[in-house]
């Protein structure tokens, strides 16, 4: 817990920024209240200047900016670097230029830089551990502000030898003398942005730091330099492009920061032991940053205290369980542990399985597996509460009940954002025992056979979408909500569907067939053809095995069935 007396204190030197702006812009800004919320001032040639605040923008006067106005501002600034950024000496303000094709400045973004004291309370305990820390978040959420405060605390309060790699002079301000906001930390400037990785290595070799602080790791060379520094026993504190850990895993340039991803081909025995397909994704190495922070807002951070374990969970299609920390108005940090996913095992009351399914044709892989008709879903439950509606009160109660959704291979952060923006009556759950339905990415479902079997054992409908893009996820959830609204909430146990199969019994067959063919295709293309080794697939029904045999035949390969009863499975041989 943070010290209750540790409240946020902000210094912004706003008067120094006002001095460089045109007089008309200064007068308009001084007439507006709430300067502490000002984010930036935009000066574009031929347009009225604009002041931007959180959630709103205000015009500054009525006269458009001229070339003379821009030239007057440029005369008061220092030189622009290779990243088209300049600053005001001994301040944290940043001025970024927009140039035309001839190189002339036609626009300026004057961003207000603030030193905020007290943000470090969110991660003060992590700094004591001495392990490298990575900060992630959308632009404007306060990553650089937090980095600046962390550098000061490490240098002043923990007496560490701290070197700040300041590529754009955004951490310690413009000029040769660093801003007091970084305390006794030393600052190394970078001549050109593309040389940042070299300066990182130079800092370690020449200045014996205990901590290196870096803003915006964005290239493969910088990621490699960060790993080199970490392997030399130096603590790293850095920010990276990406809103969440899941984004970083999918980024081939920066995934090495969290251990990197590699495709591994398992032996027959290991695949049987894991109950997975032969080719799986695994973490390639130990993460460069054992600790990671997702900054969702200035007062709400998600803490990953074991990045290696979190990445392993995500690669298995399971959800991460970060610690949630929120900073209250009194300066105290409130911690909340995410609930662990329930263990998959025997479930006490037994639920009837779905009915035996007839073979169905595979759907178009470009569409979600379930129904093909378009369904426009209104996320507002008040729509169904109209007193003139033909629905009886019990039907209305069923419509308003939230759909309990288990996502597999889909970012919960994305689903939560969609839920808030679309006002869905949706509840995200951690395990199949709590779910009404499963939503999965096609390839991820094949990597989690145990989860698929458990869902089928419980009679859970499974909707498979092609990818975890915004459009695919939104369309899939809307179809599930539409079916949830139309189907009965509690079907009698004696019905053929079973109590949980309200989406129709064809959905499970669609899912099983699609997952089986995807498993077969990956095995052929990634193991049998390139390596000339036989592959044994997971046990399937006779109908699905026949579909796999037909697919293998298209590759001009041989196959045979092994096992007995429910354990019958297909083995694919090289040509």
Coordinates of C-alpha atoms in Angstrom, one line a residue:
X1 CA 0.0 0.0 0.0
X2 CA 1.1 3.5 -0.7
X3 CA 1.8 6.1 1.9
X4 CA -1.5 8.0 2.5
X5 CA 0.4 11.3 2.6
X6 CA 1.9 10.7 -0.9
X7 CA -0.4 12.7 -3.1
X8 CA 0.2 13.7 -6.7
X9 CA 1.9 17.0 -7.3
X10 CA 2.2 18.4 -10.8
X11 CA 4.6 21.0 -12.3
X12 CA 4.2 22.0 -16.0
X13 CA 6.0 25.3 -16.6
X14 CA 3.1 26.3 -18.8
X15 CA 4.2 29.9 -18.9
X16 CA 7.4 28.9 -20.7
X17 CA 5.3 27.3 -23.4
X18 CA 2.9 30.3 -23.8
X19 CA 5.9 32.6 -24.4
X20 CA 6.8 30.9 -27.7
X21 CA 3.2 30.9 -29.1
X22 CA 1.8 33.8 -31.2
X23 CA 0.4 36.7 -29.1
X24 CA -3.2 36.0 -30.4
X25 CA -2.9 32.4 -29.3
X26 CA -1.6 33.4 -25.9
X27 CA -4.5 35.8 -25.2
X28 CA -7.1 33.2 -26.2
X29 CA -5.5 30.5 -24.0
X30 CA -5.3 32.8 -21.0
X31 CA -9.0 33.5 -21.3
X32 CA -9.8 29.7 -20.9
X33 CA -10.0 28.1 -17.5
X34 CA -8.7 24.7 -16.7
X35 CA -5.1 25.0 -17.9
X36 CA -4.1 22.0 -15.7
X37 CA -6.0 19.8 -18.2
X38 CA -4.4 21.2 -21.4
X39 CA -2.8 18.5 -23.5
X40 CA -1.5 20.3 -26.5
X41 CA -1.8 23.3 -28.8
X42 CA -2.1 22.7 -32.6
X43 CA -0.8 25.3 -35.1
X44 CA -1.5 24.4 -38.7
X45 CA -0.9 26.7 -41.7
X46 CA -4.1 28.3 -42.9
X47 CA -6.2 27.0 -40.0
X48 CA -7.5 28.4 -36.8
X49 CA -5.2 27.3 -33.9
X50 CA -6.7 24.7 -31.6
X51 CA -6.3 23.8 -27.9
X52 CA -6.9 20.2 -27.0
X53 CA -8.2 18.9 -23.7
X54 CA -9.3 15.4 -22.7
X55 CA -12.4 14.7 -24.7
X56 CA -12.7 18.1 -26.3
X57 CA -11.0 20.7 -28.5
X58 CA -11.4 24.5 -28.5
X59 CA -10.6 27.0 -31.2
X60 CA -8.3 29.8 -30.2
X61 CA -9.6 33.0 -31.8
X62 CA -10.9 33.2 -35.3
X63 CA -7.7 34.1 -37.3
X64 CA -5.9 31.4 -39.3
X65 CA -2.2 30.7 -38.7
X66 CA 0.1 32.3 -41.3
X67 CA 3.7 31.4 -42.3
X68 CA 4.9 34.4 -40.3
X69 CA 3.3 33.0 -37.2
X70 CA 5.0 29.7 -37.7
X71 CA 8.4 31.3 -38.4
X72 CA 8.1 33.4 -35.2
X73 CA 7.5 30.3 -33.1
X74 CA 10.5 28.4 -34.8
X75 CA 12.8 31.3 -34.0
X76 CA 12.1 30.8 -30.3
X77 CA 12.8 27.1 -30.4
X78 CA 16.0 25.0 -30.4
X79 CA 16.9 23.0 -33.5
X80 CA 14.7 20.1 -34.6
X81 CA 16.2 16.6 -34.5
X82 CA 15.9 13.7 -37.0
X83 CA 12.5 12.8 -35.5
X84 CA 11.2 16.4 -36.2
X85 CA 11.0 17.2 -32.5
X86 CA 12.2 20.2 -30.6
X87 CA 11.9 21.5 -27.1
X88 CA 12.2 24.5 -24.8
X89 CA 15.3 24.5 -22.7
X90 CA 14.9 23.3 -19.0
X91 CA 11.3 22.3 -19.6
X92 CA 9.5 19.1 -20.6
X93 CA 7.4 20.6 -23.4
X94 CA 7.7 19.0 -26.8
X95 CA 7.1 20.7 -30.1
X96 CA 6.7 18.4 -33.1
X97 CA 6.8 19.6 -36.7
X98 CA 4.8 18.7 -39.8
X99 CA 6.7 19.5 -43.0
X100 CA 5.7 19.7 -46.7
X101 CA 7.5 17.9 -49.5
X102 CA 10.1 20.7 -49.7
X103 CA 10.9 20.4 -46.0
X104 CA 9.2 23.6 -44.9
X105 CA 7.3 23.5 -41.6
X106 CA 3.5 23.8 -42.2
X107 CA 2.3 22.6 -38.8
X108 CA 3.3 22.4 -35.2
X109 CA 2.0 20.3 -32.3
X110 CA 3.0 21.9 -29.0
X111 CA 2.5 19.2 -26.4
X112 CA 2.5 20.2 -22.7
X113 CA 5.0 18.3 -20.7
X114 CA 4.3 17.8 -17.0
X115 CA 6.4 16.4 -14.1
X116 CA 3.9 14.4 -12.0
X117 CA 5.2 13.4 -8.6
X118 CA 3.4 10.5 -6.9
X119 CA 2.7 8.2 -9.9
X120 CA 5.5 5.9 -8.7
X121 CA 3.3 4.7 -5.8
X122 CA 1.6 2.3 -8.2
X123 CA 4.8 0.3 -8.7
X124 CA 7.0 1.3 -5.8
X125 CA 7.3 -2.3 -4.5
X126 CA 8.4 -3.5 -8.0
X127 CA 11.3 -1.1 -8.0
X128 CA 12.7 -2.7 -4.8
X129 CA 12.9 -6.1 -6.5
X130 CA 15.6 -5.0 -8.9
X131 CA 14.0 -6.8 -11.8
X132 CA 13.5 -5.1 -15.2
X133 CA 10.2 -3.4 -15.7
X134 CA 8.3 -2.8 -19.0
X135 CA 5.5 -0.2 -19.3
X136 CA 2.8 -0.5 -22.0
X137 CA -0.2 1.6 -22.9
X138 CA -1.9 3.8 -25.5
X139 CA -0.5 7.2 -26.4
X140 CA -1.3 9.9 -23.9
X141 CA -1.9 7.5 -20.9
X142 CA 1.2 8.8 -19.1
X143 CA 4.0 6.3 -19.9
X144 CA 6.8 8.9 -20.2
X145 CA 5.5 10.7 -17.1
X146 CA 5.7 7.5 -15.1
X147 CA 9.2 6.7 -16.6
X148 CA 10.5 10.1 -15.5
X149 CA 9.2 9.6 -11.9
X150 CA 10.6 6.1 -11.7
X151 CA 14.1 7.4 -12.8
X152 CA 14.0 10.0 -10.0
X153 CA 13.0 7.5 -7.3
X154 CA 15.6 5.0 -8.3
X155 CA 18.3 7.6 -8.3
X156 CA 17.4 9.6 -5.3
X157 CA 15.5 7.3 -2.9
X158 CA 17.1 4.0 -3.8
X159 CA 20.6 5.5 -4.5
X160 CA 21.0 3.6 -7.8
X161 CA 23.3 4.7 -10.6
X162 CA 20.7 5.5 -13.2
X163 CA 21.3 6.6 -16.8
X164 CA 18.4 7.8 -18.9
X165 CA 18.6 7.2 -22.7
X166 CA 16.8 10.3 -23.9
X167 CA 16.3 10.0 -27.6
X168 CA 13.8 12.8 -28.1
X169 CA 14.7 14.9 -25.0
X170 CA 11.2 14.0 -23.8
X171 CA 12.2 12.4 -20.5
X172 CA 14.6 15.1 -19.2
X173 CA 13.7 18.1 -21.3
X174 CA 15.5 20.1 -23.9
X175 CA 18.9 21.6 -23.5
X176 CA 22.2 20.3 -22.0
X177 CA 21.0 20.4 -18.3
X178 CA 18.4 17.8 -17.4
X179 CA 15.1 18.7 -15.9
X180 CA 15.0 18.4 -12.1
X181 CA 12.1 15.9 -12.5
X182 CA 14.7 13.0 -13.0
X183 CA 16.5 13.8 -9.8
X184 CA 20.2 12.7 -9.7
X185 CA 19.8 10.4 -12.7
X186 CA 22.2 11.1 -15.5
X187 CA 21.0 11.7 -19.1
X188 CA 22.5 10.6 -22.4
X189 CA 21.1 12.3 -25.5
X190 CA 20.9 10.5 -28.9
X191 CA 22.0 12.3 -32.0
X192 CA 19.6 10.5 -34.3
X193 CA 16.7 8.1 -33.4
X194 CA 18.1 5.2 -35.4
X195 CA 21.2 5.3 -33.1
X196 CA 19.3 4.7 -29.9
X197 CA 20.4 1.0 -29.6
X198 CA 24.1 2.0 -29.9
X199 CA 23.8 4.6 -27.2
X200 CA 22.1 2.0 -25.0
X201 CA 25.1 -0.3 -25.3
X202 CA 27.5 2.7 -24.9
X203 CA 25.9 3.6 -21.6
X204 CA 26.6 0.2 -20.2
X205 CA 30.1 -0.1 -21.5
X206 CA 31.3 3.5 -20.5
X207 CA 29.3 4.6 -17.4
X208 CA 28.7 1.6 -15.2
X209 CA 25.0 2.1 -14.6
X210 CA 22.9 -0.1 -12.3
X211 CA 19.7 1.0 -14.1
X212 CA 19.0 2.0 -17.7
X213 CA 15.8 4.0 -18.5
X214 CA 14.6 4.0 -22.1
X215 CA 11.5 5.5 -23.7
X216 CA 9.8 3.8 -26.7
X217 CA 11.6 0.6 -27.6
X218 CA 10.3 0.2 -31.2
X219 CA 12.9 -1.6 -33.4
X220 CA 14.4 -5.1 -33.5
X221 CA 17.9 -3.6 -32.9
X222 CA 16.7 -1.9 -29.7
X223 CA 15.0 -5.1 -28.5
X224 CA 18.3 -7.0 -29.0
X225 CA 20.2 -4.2 -27.2
X226 CA 17.8 -4.5 -24.3
X227 CA 18.4 -8.2 -24.0
X228 CA 22.2 -7.7 -24.1
X229 CA 21.9 -5.1 -21.3
X230 CA 19.7 -7.4 -19.2
X231 CA 22.1 -10.3 -19.6
X232 CA 24.9 -8.1 -18.2
X233 CA 23.0 -7.7 -14.9
X234 CA 21.7 -4.2 -15.5
X235 CA 18.1 -3.4 -14.5
X236 CA 16.0 -2.0 -17.4
X237 CA 13.0 0.3 -17.1
X238 CA 11.4 1.0 -20.5
X239 CA 8.3 1.7 -22.5
X240 CA 7.2 -0.2 -25.6
X241 CA 4.7 0.2 -28.5
X242 CA 1.6 -1.8 -27.7
X243 CA -1.5 -1.4 -25.5
X244 CA -1.2 -4.8 -23.7
X245 CA 1.0 -7.9 -23.3
X246 CA -1.1 -9.7 -25.9
X247 CA -0.2 -7.1 -28.5
X248 CA 3.5 -7.5 -27.7
X249 CA 3.4 -11.3 -28.2
X250 CA 1.9 -10.9 -31.6
X251 CA 4.5 -8.3 -32.7
X252 CA 7.4 -10.1 -34.4
X253 CA 9.7 -7.1 -33.9
X254 CA 9.3 -6.8 -30.2
X255 CA 8.1 -10.2 -29.0
X256 CA 11.7 -11.0 -27.8
X257 CA 11.1 -8.5 -25.0
X258 CA 8.7 -11.1 -23.4
X259 CA 10.7 -14.2 -24.4
X260 CA 9.9 -14.5 -28.1
X261 CA 7.6 -17.1 -29.8
X262 CA 8.7 -20.3 -31.7
X263 CA 6.9 -23.2 -33.3
X264 CA 7.8 -26.5 -31.8
X265 CA 7.2 -30.0 -33.2
X266 CA 6.5 -32.5 -30.4
X267 CA 7.2 -36.2 -30.4
X268 CA 4.4 -38.7 -30.4
X269 CA 4.6 -39.5 -26.7
X270 CA 4.8 -35.8 -25.7
X271 CA 1.9 -34.9 -27.9
X272 CA -0.2 -37.7 -26.4
X273 CA 0.8 -36.6 -22.9
X274 CA -0.2 -33.0 -23.5
X275 CA -3.3 -34.1 -25.5
X276 CA -2.4 -31.6 -28.1
X277 CA -1.5 -31.5 -31.8
X278 CA 2.1 -32.1 -32.9
X279 CA 3.0 -28.5 -33.7
X280 CA 2.5 -26.0 -30.9
X281 CA 3.7 -22.5 -30.1
X282 CA 6.0 -22.0 -27.1
X283 CA 8.0 -19.3 -25.5
X284 CA 11.6 -19.3 -27.0
X285 CA 13.5 -17.8 -24.1
X286 CA 13.3 -16.1 -20.8
X287 CA 11.7 -12.6 -21.0
X288 CA 14.0 -9.6 -21.1
X289 CA 11.5 -7.9 -18.8
X290 CA 10.3 -10.2 -16.0
X291 CA 7.8 -7.5 -14.9
X292 CA 5.3 -5.7 -17.1
X293 CA 2.6 -3.1 -16.5
X294 CA -0.4 -2.4 -18.7
X295 CA -1.4 1.3 -18.2
X296 CA -5.1 1.4 -19.0
X297 CA -5.5 4.9 -17.6
X298 CA -3.5 7.3 -15.4
X299 CA -5.0 5.8 -12.3
X300 CA -5.6 2.1 -13.3
X301 CA -2.7 -0.2 -14.0
X302 CA -2.6 -4.0 -14.6
X303 CA 0.6 -5.6 -13.1
X304 CA 2.1 -8.8 -14.6
X305 CA 4.5 -10.0 -11.9
X306 CA 5.5 -13.1 -13.8
X307 CA 5.7 -12.3 -17.5
X308 CA 7.1 -15.7 -18.4
X309 CA 4.1 -17.5 -16.8
X310 CA 1.6 -15.1 -18.3
X311 CA 3.0 -15.6 -21.8
X312 CA 2.9 -19.4 -21.4
X313 CA -0.7 -19.1 -20.4
X314 CA -1.6 -17.0 -23.4
X315 CA 0.1 -19.4 -25.8
X316 CA -2.0 -22.2 -24.4
X317 CA -5.2 -20.2 -25.0
X318 CA -5.8 -19.4 -21.4
X319 CA -6.4 -15.9 -19.9
X320 CA -3.8 -13.9 -18.1
X321 CA -4.5 -13.1 -14.4
X322 CA -2.8 -9.7 -13.8
X323 CA -3.0 -7.8 -10.5
X324 CA -5.2 -4.7 -10.8
X325 CA -4.0 -1.5 -9.1
X326 CA -6.0 1.7 -8.9
X327 CA -4.8 5.0 -7.4
X328 CA -7.4 6.7 -5.3
X329 CA -7.9 10.5 -4.9
X330 CA -6.3 10.2 -1.4
X331 CA -3.1 8.9 -2.9
X332 CA -3.6 5.3 -1.7
X333 CA -3.1 2.4 -4.1
X334 CA -5.9 -0.2 -4.0
X335 CA -4.9 -3.7 -5.1
X336 CA -7.2 -6.4 -6.6
X337 CA -6.1 -9.9 -7.5
X338 CA -7.7 -11.4 -10.6
X339 CA -9.7 -14.6 -9.9
X340 CA -7.8 -17.7 -11.1
X341 CA -9.4 -19.8 -13.8
X342 CA -11.2 -22.8 -12.4
X343 CA -9.4 -26.1 -12.8
X344 CA -10.9 -28.4 -15.4
X345 CA -12.0 -31.6 -13.8
X346 CA -15.1 -33.5 -12.8
X347 CA -18.1 -31.3 -12.5
X348 CA -20.8 -32.3 -9.9
X349 CA -24.0 -32.1 -11.3
X350 CA -23.7 -34.0 -14.5
X351 CA -25.2 -32.3 -17.5
X352 CA -26.5 -34.4 -20.4
X353 CA -24.4 -34.4 -23.5
X354 CA -25.5 -32.9 -26.8
X355 CA -27.4 -35.3 -29.0
X356 CA -25.7 -37.4 -31.6
X357 CA -25.0 -35.3 -34.7
X358 CA -25.4 -36.0 -38.3
X359 CA -22.6 -35.0 -40.7
X360 CA -22.9 -31.5 -42.0
X361 CA -21.0 -29.7 -44.8
X362 CA -18.2 -27.4 -43.7
X363 CA -19.0 -23.7 -43.7
X364 CA -17.2 -21.0 -45.7
X365 CA -14.1 -20.4 -43.6
X366 CA -14.4 -16.7 -44.2
X367 CA -17.6 -16.6 -42.1
X368 CA -18.3 -17.6 -38.4
X369 CA -19.2 -21.2 -38.1
X370 CA -22.7 -20.7 -36.9
X371 CA -25.7 -19.4 -38.7
X372 CA -25.2 -17.5 -42.0
X373 CA -28.1 -15.1 -41.7
X374 CA -27.4 -11.5 -40.7
X375 CA -28.6 -10.7 -37.2
X376 CA -28.8 -7.1 -36.1
X377 CA -28.6 -7.1 -32.3
X378 CA -29.6 -4.2 -30.1
X379 CA -27.3 -4.2 -27.1
X380 CA -29.8 -2.1 -25.1
X381 CA -31.8 -4.3 -22.8
X382 CA -34.4 -1.5 -22.4
X383 CA -35.5 -2.2 -25.9
X384 CA -37.1 -5.4 -24.6
X385 CA -38.8 -3.8 -21.6
X386 CA -41.5 -2.0 -23.5
X387 CA -44.8 -2.5 -21.7
X388 CA -46.6 -2.7 -25.0
X389 CA -44.4 -5.6 -26.1
X390 CA -45.9 -9.0 -26.8
X391 CA -43.3 -10.7 -24.5
X392 CA -44.5 -11.9 -21.1
X393 CA -42.6 -10.8 -18.0
X394 CA -40.7 -14.1 -17.8
X395 CA -39.5 -13.7 -21.4
X396 CA -38.3 -10.2 -20.7
X397 CA -36.3 -11.5 -17.7
X398 CA -34.7 -14.1 -19.9
X399 CA -33.7 -11.5 -22.5
X400 CA -32.1 -9.3 -19.9
X401 CA -30.0 -12.1 -18.4
X402 CA -26.3 -11.7 -19.5
X403 CA -24.8 -14.2 -21.8
X404 CA -21.9 -16.0 -20.0
X405 CA -19.1 -16.2 -22.6
X406 CA -15.8 -18.1 -22.4
X407 CA -13.3 -16.7 -24.9
X408 CA -10.5 -18.9 -26.2
X409 CA -7.6 -17.2 -28.0
X410 CA -9.4 -13.8 -27.9
X411 CA -8.2 -10.8 -26.0
X412 CA -10.4 -10.1 -22.9
X413 CA -9.3 -6.5 -23.1
X414 CA -10.8 -6.3 -26.6
X415 CA -14.1 -7.9 -25.5
X416 CA -14.3 -5.6 -22.5
X417 CA -13.9 -2.5 -24.8
X418 CA -16.6 -3.8 -27.1
X419 CA -18.8 -4.6 -24.2
X420 CA -18.6 -1.0 -22.9
X421 CA -19.0 0.7 -26.3
X422 CA -21.8 -1.6 -27.5
X423 CA -23.5 -1.9 -24.1
X424 CA -23.7 -5.7 -24.5
X425 CA -25.5 -7.8 -21.8
X426 CA -22.4 -10.0 -21.6
X427 CA -20.5 -11.6 -18.8
X428 CA -16.9 -13.0 -19.4
X429 CA -16.2 -16.1 -17.4
X430 CA -13.0 -18.0 -16.7
X431 CA -13.9 -21.7 -17.3
X432 CA -16.4 -23.9 -19.2
X433 CA -18.3 -24.8 -16.0
X434 CA -19.5 -21.2 -15.7
X435 CA -20.2 -20.6 -19.4
X436 CA -23.2 -20.6 -21.7
X437 CA -21.2 -20.6 -24.9
X438 CA -17.6 -20.6 -26.1
X439 CA -16.1 -18.1 -28.6
X440 CA -12.8 -19.2 -30.1
X441 CA -10.4 -18.3 -32.9
X442 CA -10.2 -21.2 -35.4
X443 CA -6.5 -22.1 -35.0
X444 CA -6.5 -21.6 -31.2
X445 CA -9.2 -24.2 -30.7
X446 CA -7.0 -26.9 -32.3
X447 CA -4.3 -26.0 -29.8
X448 CA -6.6 -26.6 -26.8
X449 CA -8.1 -30.0 -27.3
X450 CA -8.7 -30.5 -23.6
X451 CA -10.8 -27.3 -23.5
X452 CA -12.8 -28.4 -26.6
X453 CA -13.5 -31.8 -25.1
X454 CA -14.7 -30.3 -21.8
X455 CA -17.0 -27.9 -23.7
X456 CA -18.4 -30.7 -25.7
X457 CA -18.9 -32.9 -22.6
X458 CA -20.9 -30.1 -21.0
X459 CA -22.9 -29.6 -24.2
X460 CA -21.6 -26.1 -24.7
X461 CA -22.1 -24.5 -28.1
X462 CA -18.8 -23.4 -29.7
X463 CA -18.7 -20.5 -32.2
X464 CA -15.4 -20.5 -34.2
X465 CA -14.3 -17.3 -35.9
X466 CA -11.5 -16.9 -38.5
X467 CA -9.4 -14.4 -36.5
X468 CA -9.4 -12.1 -33.5
X469 CA -9.8 -8.9 -35.5
X470 CA -12.3 -6.3 -34.2
X471 CA -14.8 -6.9 -36.9
X472 CA -14.8 -10.7 -36.6
X473 CA -15.1 -10.6 -32.8
X474 CA -17.9 -8.1 -32.9
X475 CA -19.8 -10.0 -35.5
X476 CA -19.4 -13.3 -33.7
X477 CA -20.6 -11.9 -30.3
X478 CA -23.6 -10.2 -31.9
X479 CA -24.7 -13.5 -33.4
X480 CA -24.3 -15.2 -30.1
X481 CA -26.3 -12.5 -28.3
X482 CA -29.1 -12.8 -30.9
X483 CA -29.3 -16.5 -30.5
X484 CA -29.2 -16.1 -26.7
X485 CA -32.1 -13.6 -26.9
X486 CA -34.2 -16.0 -29.0
X487 CA -33.5 -19.3 -27.3
X488 CA -34.8 -20.5 -24.0
X489 CA -32.7 -19.7 -20.9
X490 CA -33.5 -23.0 -19.1
X491 CA -34.4 -25.9 -21.5
X492 CA -35.9 -29.0 -19.8
X493 CA -33.4 -31.7 -19.2
X494 CA -35.4 -34.2 -21.2
X495 CA -35.2 -32.2 -24.4
X496 CA -33.0 -33.5 -27.2
X497 CA -30.8 -30.4 -27.1
X498 CA -29.7 -30.7 -23.5
X499 CA -29.8 -27.8 -21.1
X500 CA -26.9 -25.9 -22.7
X501 CA -27.3 -26.5 -26.4
X502 CA -29.7 -23.6 -27.1
X503 CA -27.8 -22.5 -30.2
X504 CA -28.7 -25.6 -32.1
X505 CA -27.1 -29.0 -32.2
X506 CA -25.4 -28.4 -35.6
X507 CA -22.9 -25.9 -34.1
X508 CA -20.8 -28.6 -32.3
X509 CA -20.5 -30.7 -35.5
X510 CA -19.4 -27.6 -37.5
X511 CA -16.8 -26.8 -34.8
X512 CA -15.4 -30.4 -34.6
X513 CA -15.2 -30.8 -38.3
X514 CA -13.5 -27.5 -38.8
X515 CA -11.0 -28.0 -36.0
X516 CA -10.2 -31.5 -37.2
X517 CA -9.4 -30.3 -40.8
X518 CA -7.3 -27.5 -39.5
X519 CA -5.3 -29.9 -37.3
X520 CA -4.8 -32.2 -40.3
X521 CA -3.7 -29.4 -42.6
X522 CA -1.2 -28.1 -40.1
X523 CA 0.2 -31.5 -39.5
X524 CA 0.6 -32.2 -43.2
X525 CA 2.1 -28.8 -44.1
X526 CA 4.4 -28.3 -41.1
X527 CA 5.5 -31.9 -40.3
X528 CA 4.8 -34.6 -42.9
X529 CA 5.7 -32.7 -46.1
X530 CA 8.7 -30.6 -44.9
X531 CA 10.2 -33.2 -42.5
X532 CA 9.0 -36.5 -44.0
X533 CA 7.8 -37.8 -40.6
X534 CA 4.4 -39.5 -39.9
X535 CA 2.0 -37.7 -37.7
X536 CA -0.8 -39.1 -35.5
X537 CA -3.9 -36.9 -35.2
X538 CA -6.3 -36.6 -32.2
X539 CA -9.1 -39.2 -31.9
X540 CA -12.2 -38.2 -33.9
X541 CA -15.6 -39.6 -34.9
X542 CA -15.8 -41.8 -38.0
X543 CA -17.5 -39.1 -40.0
X544 CA -14.8 -36.5 -39.2
X545 CA -12.0 -39.1 -39.8
X546 CA -13.4 -39.7 -43.3
X547 CA -13.2 -35.9 -44.0
X548 CA -9.6 -36.0 -42.8
X549 CA -8.8 -38.9 -45.1
X550 CA -10.2 -37.0 -48.1
X551 CA -8.0 -34.0 -47.2
X552 CA -4.9 -36.1 -46.9
X553 CA -5.7 -37.6 -50.3
X554 CA -5.6 -34.2 -51.9
X555 CA -1.9 -33.9 -50.8
X556 CA -1.3 -37.4 -52.4
X557 CA -0.3 -38.9 -49.0
X558 CA -1.3 -42.1 -47.3
X559 CA -3.2 -42.5 -44.0
X560 CA -4.4 -45.3 -41.8
X561 CA -6.7 -45.6 -38.7
X562 CA -5.3 -46.8 -35.4
X563 CA -6.9 -47.4 -32.0
X564 CA -10.2 -48.9 -30.9
X565 CA -13.6 -47.5 -30.0
X566 CA -13.6 -43.8 -29.0
X567 CA -9.8 -43.7 -29.3
X568 CA -9.7 -44.3 -33.1
X569 CA -7.5 -41.8 -34.8
X570 CA -5.8 -41.1 -38.1
X571 CA -2.1 -41.5 -38.8
X572 CA -0.7 -39.6 -41.8
X573 CA 2.4 -41.0 -43.6
X574 CA 4.8 -39.3 -45.9
X575 CA 4.7 -40.2 -49.6

